[in-house]
Every structure is written in C-alpha cells, then in structure tokens.
C-alpha cells in the first residue's frame, strides 16, 4: 500500500476525496497531506444537495492532530460548485467545520484536553 492510500484510509476519506501527495520533513518535524479529487468530480450544492460540477477551487490548510511527535497539516483545493438553481457555492469538507482552520479531530482533541486541565484562577486586577 502506498502512503497516499494509507493516509486516505486513516483520514476516512471517501471518493471523490483522496490524498494525492504526502510530504514528510524530519528536520521540521512536519507532515503535510495534500487532499485532492479527480477531474470531473461532482459535489452537492450546499443549498439543495443537487450534484453539481466544480466551478473553481480555493486552496485551504487545516491543522490536524500530530503524527507521533510531528505536526500534521491537511491541504486541499476546496471546490465551489455551480448549481443551476442556486448559483456558485463553496462546498463543506467532511474533515472540518466551515470557517475553521483546524480539523474536526484536532478540535475534539483540544476540547478533551481543555476539560482535563486544572482551572487557573483569574489574576487580581492591577491596583486591587
């Protein structure tokens, strides 16, 4: 199994999404996973759910959970679809909330850690 297939499975990607390029930089302790889709793929309109052609794409990056001690990032060309009824809309990706720069798994990890951290009392205001 090639690394791209392995990481596609590990991320739970379903077609048309796939990891098409992996960069691992030991010196920077960084893993970059580049997610893409085949030419001609269609995606659901965010308003009506109708399968629509890709109008254009925009590059996005999300922080993902560490891969052992290495920082991990997902990069993707996120499509905007052209719906005949509703015009051009950016689709939602399955690994992140709209507008977030973190993956859902990274957000879940942070929320779990926050619950476990001790609360820190607020510092008194200066002059009190």
mmCIF file with all atom_site columns, C-alpha atoms in Angstrom:
data_model
loop_
_atom_site.group_PDB
_atom_site.id
_atom_site.type_symbol
_atom_site.label_atom_id
_atom_site.label_alt_id
_atom_site.label_comp_id
_atom_site.label_asym_id
_atom_site.label_entity_id
_atom_site.label_seq_id
_atom_site.pdbx_PDB_ins_code
_atom_site.Cartn_x
_atom_site.Cartn_y
_atom_site.Cartn_z
_atom_site.occupancy
_atom_site.B_iso_or_equiv
_atom_site.pdbx_formal_charge
_atom_site.auth_seq_id
_atom_site.auth_comp_id
_atom_site.auth_asym_id
_atom_site.auth_atom_id
_atom_site.pdbx_PDB_model_num
ATOM 1   C CA . UNK A 1 1   ? 0.000   0.000  0.000   1.00 0.00 ? 1   UNK A CA 1
ATOM 2   C CA . UNK A 1 2   ? 1.417   3.406  -0.953  1.00 0.00 ? 2   UNK A CA 1
ATOM 3   C CA . UNK A 1 3   ? 1.483   6.223  1.650   1.00 0.00 ? 3   UNK A CA 1
ATOM 4   C CA . UNK A 1 4   ? -1.241  8.190  -0.166  1.00 0.00 ? 4   UNK A CA 1
ATOM 5   C CA . UNK A 1 5   ? -3.655  5.245  0.082   1.00 0.00 ? 5   UNK A CA 1
ATOM 6   C CA . UNK A 1 6   ? -2.717  4.602  3.701   1.00 0.00 ? 6   UNK A CA 1
ATOM 7   C CA . UNK A 1 7   ? -3.341  8.221  4.737   1.00 0.00 ? 7   UNK A CA 1
ATOM 8   C CA . UNK A 1 8   ? -6.600  8.377  2.714   1.00 0.00 ? 8   UNK A CA 1
ATOM 9   C CA . UNK A 1 9   ? -7.841  5.370  4.707   1.00 0.00 ? 9   UNK A CA 1
ATOM 10  C CA . UNK A 1 10  ? -6.526  6.734  8.016   1.00 0.00 ? 10  UNK A CA 1
ATOM 11  C CA . UNK A 1 11  ? -8.353  10.040 7.458   1.00 0.00 ? 11  UNK A CA 1
ATOM 12  C CA . UNK A 1 12  ? -11.559 8.211  6.492   1.00 0.00 ? 12  UNK A CA 1
ATOM 13  C CA . UNK A 1 13  ? -11.761 9.967  3.132   1.00 0.00 ? 13  UNK A CA 1
ATOM 14  C CA . UNK A 1 14  ? -14.451 8.768  0.754   1.00 0.00 ? 14  UNK A CA 1
ATOM 15  C CA . UNK A 1 15  ? -14.487 9.327  -3.004  1.00 0.00 ? 15  UNK A CA 1
ATOM 16  C CA . UNK A 1 16  ? -14.009 11.617 -4.678  1.00 0.00 ? 16  UNK A CA 1
ATOM 17  C CA . UNK A 1 17  ? -11.609 12.795 -1.931  1.00 0.00 ? 17  UNK A CA 1
ATOM 18  C CA . UNK A 1 18  ? -8.147  11.229 -1.765  1.00 0.00 ? 18  UNK A CA 1
ATOM 19  C CA . UNK A 1 19  ? -4.663  12.009 -0.518  1.00 0.00 ? 19  UNK A CA 1
ATOM 20  C CA . UNK A 1 20  ? -2.608  12.553 -3.655  1.00 0.00 ? 20  UNK A CA 1
ATOM 21  C CA . UNK A 1 21  ? 0.671   13.794 -2.188  1.00 0.00 ? 21  UNK A CA 1
ATOM 22  C CA . UNK A 1 22  ? 2.479   13.361 1.131   1.00 0.00 ? 22  UNK A CA 1
ATOM 23  C CA . UNK A 1 23  ? 5.446   15.415 2.323   1.00 0.00 ? 23  UNK A CA 1
ATOM 24  C CA . UNK A 1 24  ? 7.289   14.377 5.472   1.00 0.00 ? 24  UNK A CA 1
ATOM 25  C CA . UNK A 1 25  ? 10.045  16.699 6.690   1.00 0.00 ? 25  UNK A CA 1
ATOM 26  C CA . UNK A 1 26  ? 12.052  15.188 9.538   1.00 0.00 ? 26  UNK A CA 1
ATOM 27  C CA . UNK A 1 27  ? 14.060  18.367 10.205  1.00 0.00 ? 27  UNK A CA 1
ATOM 28  C CA . UNK A 1 28  ? 10.904  20.443 10.634  1.00 0.00 ? 28  UNK A CA 1
ATOM 29  C CA . UNK A 1 29  ? 9.029   17.594 12.381  1.00 0.00 ? 29  UNK A CA 1
ATOM 30  C CA . UNK A 1 30  ? 6.162   18.146 9.955   1.00 0.00 ? 30  UNK A CA 1
ATOM 31  C CA . UNK A 1 31  ? 3.771   16.006 7.890   1.00 0.00 ? 31  UNK A CA 1
ATOM 32  C CA . UNK A 1 32  ? 1.800   17.619 5.067   1.00 0.00 ? 32  UNK A CA 1
ATOM 33  C CA . UNK A 1 33  ? -1.066  15.677 3.482   1.00 0.00 ? 33  UNK A CA 1
ATOM 34  C CA . UNK A 1 34  ? -2.395  17.083 0.219   1.00 0.00 ? 34  UNK A CA 1
ATOM 35  C CA . UNK A 1 35  ? -6.020  16.134 -0.440  1.00 0.00 ? 35  UNK A CA 1
ATOM 36  C CA . UNK A 1 36  ? -7.480  16.336 -3.923  1.00 0.00 ? 36  UNK A CA 1
ATOM 37  C CA . UNK A 1 37  ? -10.251 14.961 -6.137  1.00 0.00 ? 37  UNK A CA 1
ATOM 38  C CA . UNK A 1 38  ? -10.243 13.655 -9.716  1.00 0.00 ? 38  UNK A CA 1
ATOM 39  C CA . UNK A 1 39  ? -11.039 15.963 -12.607 1.00 0.00 ? 39  UNK A CA 1
ATOM 40  C CA . UNK A 1 40  ? -14.745 15.781 -13.465 1.00 0.00 ? 40  UNK A CA 1
ATOM 41  C CA . UNK A 1 41  ? -15.842 15.118 -9.880  1.00 0.00 ? 41  UNK A CA 1
ATOM 42  C CA . UNK A 1 42  ? -19.198 16.497 -8.823  1.00 0.00 ? 42  UNK A CA 1
ATOM 43  C CA . UNK A 1 43  ? -20.213 17.757 -5.385  1.00 0.00 ? 43  UNK A CA 1
ATOM 44  C CA . UNK A 1 44  ? -23.521 18.522 -3.706  1.00 0.00 ? 44  UNK A CA 1
ATOM 45  C CA . UNK A 1 45  ? -24.894 22.066 -3.739  1.00 0.00 ? 45  UNK A CA 1
ATOM 46  C CA . UNK A 1 46  ? -24.880 23.355 -0.146  1.00 0.00 ? 46  UNK A CA 1
ATOM 47  C CA . UNK A 1 47  ? -28.451 24.648 -0.585  1.00 0.00 ? 47  UNK A CA 1
ATOM 48  C CA . UNK A 1 48  ? -30.374 21.900 -2.388  1.00 0.00 ? 48  UNK A CA 1
ATOM 49  C CA . UNK A 1 49  ? -27.993 18.919 -2.356  1.00 0.00 ? 49  UNK A CA 1
ATOM 50  C CA . UNK A 1 50  ? -28.062 18.522 -6.142  1.00 0.00 ? 50  UNK A CA 1
ATOM 51  C CA . UNK A 1 51  ? -24.838 17.105 -7.595  1.00 0.00 ? 51  UNK A CA 1
ATOM 52  C CA . UNK A 1 52  ? -23.107 19.942 -9.445  1.00 0.00 ? 52  UNK A CA 1
ATOM 53  C CA . UNK A 1 53  ? -19.943 20.470 -11.467 1.00 0.00 ? 53  UNK A CA 1
ATOM 54  C CA . UNK A 1 54  ? -16.943 22.234 -9.964  1.00 0.00 ? 54  UNK A CA 1
ATOM 55  C CA . UNK A 1 55  ? -16.860 25.937 -10.830 1.00 0.00 ? 55  UNK A CA 1
ATOM 56  C CA . UNK A 1 56  ? -13.409 26.657 -9.344  1.00 0.00 ? 56  UNK A CA 1
ATOM 57  C CA . UNK A 1 57  ? -11.340 25.863 -6.262  1.00 0.00 ? 57  UNK A CA 1
ATOM 58  C CA . UNK A 1 58  ? -9.664  27.682 -3.404  1.00 0.00 ? 58  UNK A CA 1
ATOM 59  C CA . UNK A 1 59  ? -6.650  26.422 -1.501  1.00 0.00 ? 59  UNK A CA 1
ATOM 60  C CA . UNK A 1 60  ? -7.116  25.825 2.236   1.00 0.00 ? 60  UNK A CA 1
ATOM 61  C CA . UNK A 1 61  ? -4.938  24.421 5.028   1.00 0.00 ? 61  UNK A CA 1
ATOM 62  C CA . UNK A 1 62  ? -6.050  22.875 8.329   1.00 0.00 ? 62  UNK A CA 1
ATOM 63  C CA . UNK A 1 63  ? -4.035  21.909 11.388  1.00 0.00 ? 63  UNK A CA 1
ATOM 64  C CA . UNK A 1 64  ? -4.541  18.228 12.142  1.00 0.00 ? 64  UNK A CA 1
ATOM 65  C CA . UNK A 1 65  ? -3.581  16.052 15.106  1.00 0.00 ? 65  UNK A CA 1
ATOM 66  C CA . UNK A 1 66  ? 0.122   15.327 15.448  1.00 0.00 ? 66  UNK A CA 1
ATOM 67  C CA . UNK A 1 67  ? 1.540   12.285 13.721  1.00 0.00 ? 67  UNK A CA 1
ATOM 68  C CA . UNK A 1 68  ? 3.548   10.967 16.664  1.00 0.00 ? 68  UNK A CA 1
ATOM 69  C CA . UNK A 1 69  ? 5.737   13.986 17.529  1.00 0.00 ? 69  UNK A CA 1
ATOM 70  C CA . UNK A 1 70  ? 5.331   15.629 14.114  1.00 0.00 ? 70  UNK A CA 1
ATOM 71  C CA . UNK A 1 71  ? 2.911   18.454 13.360  1.00 0.00 ? 71  UNK A CA 1
ATOM 72  C CA . UNK A 1 72  ? 0.385   17.444 10.695  1.00 0.00 ? 72  UNK A CA 1
ATOM 73  C CA . UNK A 1 73  ? -1.429  19.660 8.216   1.00 0.00 ? 73  UNK A CA 1
ATOM 74  C CA . UNK A 1 74  ? -4.078  18.930 5.608   1.00 0.00 ? 74  UNK A CA 1
ATOM 75  C CA . UNK A 1 75  ? -4.065  20.937 2.380   1.00 0.00 ? 75  UNK A CA 1
ATOM 76  C CA . UNK A 1 76  ? -6.877  20.846 -0.169  1.00 0.00 ? 76  UNK A CA 1
ATOM 77  C CA . UNK A 1 77  ? -8.301  22.575 -3.180  1.00 0.00 ? 77  UNK A CA 1
ATOM 78  C CA . UNK A 1 78  ? -11.834 23.171 -1.914  1.00 0.00 ? 78  UNK A CA 1
ATOM 79  C CA . UNK A 1 79  ? -14.333 23.342 -4.765  1.00 0.00 ? 79  UNK A CA 1
ATOM 80  C CA . UNK A 1 80  ? -17.028 25.861 -5.338  1.00 0.00 ? 80  UNK A CA 1
ATOM 81  C CA . UNK A 1 81  ? -19.859 24.292 -7.321  1.00 0.00 ? 81  UNK A CA 1
ATOM 82  C CA . UNK A 1 82  ? -22.131 25.930 -9.836  1.00 0.00 ? 82  UNK A CA 1
ATOM 83  C CA . UNK A 1 83  ? -25.751 24.990 -9.168  1.00 0.00 ? 83  UNK A CA 1
ATOM 84  C CA . UNK A 1 84  ? -28.214 25.843 -11.947 1.00 0.00 ? 84  UNK A CA 1
ATOM 85  C CA . UNK A 1 85  ? -30.757 26.920 -9.348  1.00 0.00 ? 85  UNK A CA 1
ATOM 86  C CA . UNK A 1 86  ? -28.625 28.467 -6.558  1.00 0.00 ? 86  UNK A CA 1
ATOM 87  C CA . UNK A 1 87  ? -25.513 29.764 -8.307  1.00 0.00 ? 87  UNK A CA 1
ATOM 88  C CA . UNK A 1 88  ? -21.943 29.326 -7.099  1.00 0.00 ? 88  UNK A CA 1
ATOM 89  C CA . UNK A 1 89  ? -21.372 27.983 -3.555  1.00 0.00 ? 89  UNK A CA 1
ATOM 90  C CA . UNK A 1 90  ? -18.346 26.637 -1.727  1.00 0.00 ? 90  UNK A CA 1
ATOM 91  C CA . UNK A 1 91  ? -18.875 23.098 -0.510  1.00 0.00 ? 91  UNK A CA 1
ATOM 92  C CA . UNK A 1 92  ? -18.249 21.883 3.028   1.00 0.00 ? 92  UNK A CA 1
ATOM 93  C CA . UNK A 1 93  ? -15.378 19.460 3.528   1.00 0.00 ? 93  UNK A CA 1
ATOM 94  C CA . UNK A 1 94  ? -16.001 16.367 5.675   1.00 0.00 ? 94  UNK A CA 1
ATOM 95  C CA . UNK A 1 95  ? -12.910 16.843 7.869   1.00 0.00 ? 95  UNK A CA 1
ATOM 96  C CA . UNK A 1 96  ? -13.503 20.407 9.153   1.00 0.00 ? 96  UNK A CA 1
ATOM 97  C CA . UNK A 1 97  ? -16.188 22.887 10.153  1.00 0.00 ? 97  UNK A CA 1
ATOM 98  C CA . UNK A 1 98  ? -16.847 25.758 7.780   1.00 0.00 ? 98  UNK A CA 1
ATOM 99  C CA . UNK A 1 99  ? -14.505 28.652 8.522   1.00 0.00 ? 99  UNK A CA 1
ATOM 100 C CA . UNK A 1 100 ? -12.264 26.625 10.849  1.00 0.00 ? 100 UNK A CA 1
ATOM 101 C CA . UNK A 1 101 ? -8.565  26.209 10.233  1.00 0.00 ? 101 UNK A CA 1
ATOM 102 C CA . UNK A 1 102 ? -8.477  23.046 12.358  1.00 0.00 ? 102 UNK A CA 1
ATOM 103 C CA . UNK A 1 103 ? -9.739  19.572 11.515  1.00 0.00 ? 103 UNK A CA 1
ATOM 104 C CA . UNK A 1 104 ? -12.663 18.139 13.468  1.00 0.00 ? 104 UNK A CA 1
ATOM 105 C CA . UNK A 1 105 ? -10.345 15.585 15.083  1.00 0.00 ? 105 UNK A CA 1
ATOM 106 C CA . UNK A 1 106 ? -7.913  18.311 16.178  1.00 0.00 ? 106 UNK A CA 1
ATOM 107 C CA . UNK A 1 107 ? -10.793 20.344 17.662  1.00 0.00 ? 107 UNK A CA 1
ATOM 108 C CA . UNK A 1 108 ? -12.075 17.257 19.504  1.00 0.00 ? 108 UNK A CA 1
ATOM 109 C CA . UNK A 1 109 ? -8.598  16.612 20.935  1.00 0.00 ? 109 UNK A CA 1
ATOM 110 C CA . UNK A 1 110 ? -8.298  20.214 22.154  1.00 0.00 ? 110 UNK A CA 1
ATOM 111 C CA . UNK A 1 111 ? -11.766 20.106 23.757  1.00 0.00 ? 111 UNK A CA 1
ATOM 112 C CA . UNK A 1 112 ? -10.848 16.875 25.572  1.00 0.00 ? 112 UNK A CA 1
ATOM 113 C CA . UNK A 1 113 ? -7.601  18.391 26.835  1.00 0.00 ? 113 UNK A CA 1
ATOM 114 C CA . UNK A 1 114 ? -9.342  21.583 27.970  1.00 0.00 ? 114 UNK A CA 1
ATOM 115 C CA . UNK A 1 115 ? -11.775 19.580 30.117  1.00 0.00 ? 115 UNK A CA 1
ATOM 116 C CA . UNK A 1 116 ? -8.851  17.842 31.823  1.00 0.00 ? 116 UNK A CA 1
ATOM 117 C CA . UNK A 1 117 ? -6.781  20.956 32.548  1.00 0.00 ? 117 UNK A CA 1
ATOM 118 C CA . UNK A 1 118 ? -6.995  22.475 36.002  1.00 0.00 ? 118 UNK A CA 1
ATOM 119 C CA . UNK A 1 119 ? -8.720  25.831 36.117  1.00 0.00 ? 119 UNK A CA 1
ATOM 120 C CA . UNK A 1 120 ? -6.430  28.770 36.708  1.00 0.00 ? 120 UNK A CA 1
ATOM 121 C CA . UNK A 1 121 ? -7.793  31.488 38.987  1.00 0.00 ? 121 UNK A CA 1
ATOM 122 C CA . UNK A 1 122 ? -8.022  34.900 37.412  1.00 0.00 ? 122 UNK A CA 1
ATOM 123 C CA . UNK A 1 123 ? -5.305  37.353 38.414  1.00 0.00 ? 123 UNK A CA 1
ATOM 124 C CA . UNK A 1 124 ? -6.468  40.255 40.545  1.00 0.00 ? 124 UNK A CA 1
ATOM 125 C CA . UNK A 1 125 ? -6.877  43.489 38.643  1.00 0.00 ? 125 UNK A CA 1
ATOM 126 C CA . UNK A 1 126 ? -3.950  45.891 38.966  1.00 0.00 ? 126 UNK A CA 1
ATOM 127 C CA . UNK A 1 127 ? -4.360  48.202 41.940  1.00 0.00 ? 127 UNK A CA 1
ATOM 128 C CA . UNK A 1 128 ? -6.805  45.923 43.806  1.00 0.00 ? 128 UNK A CA 1
#
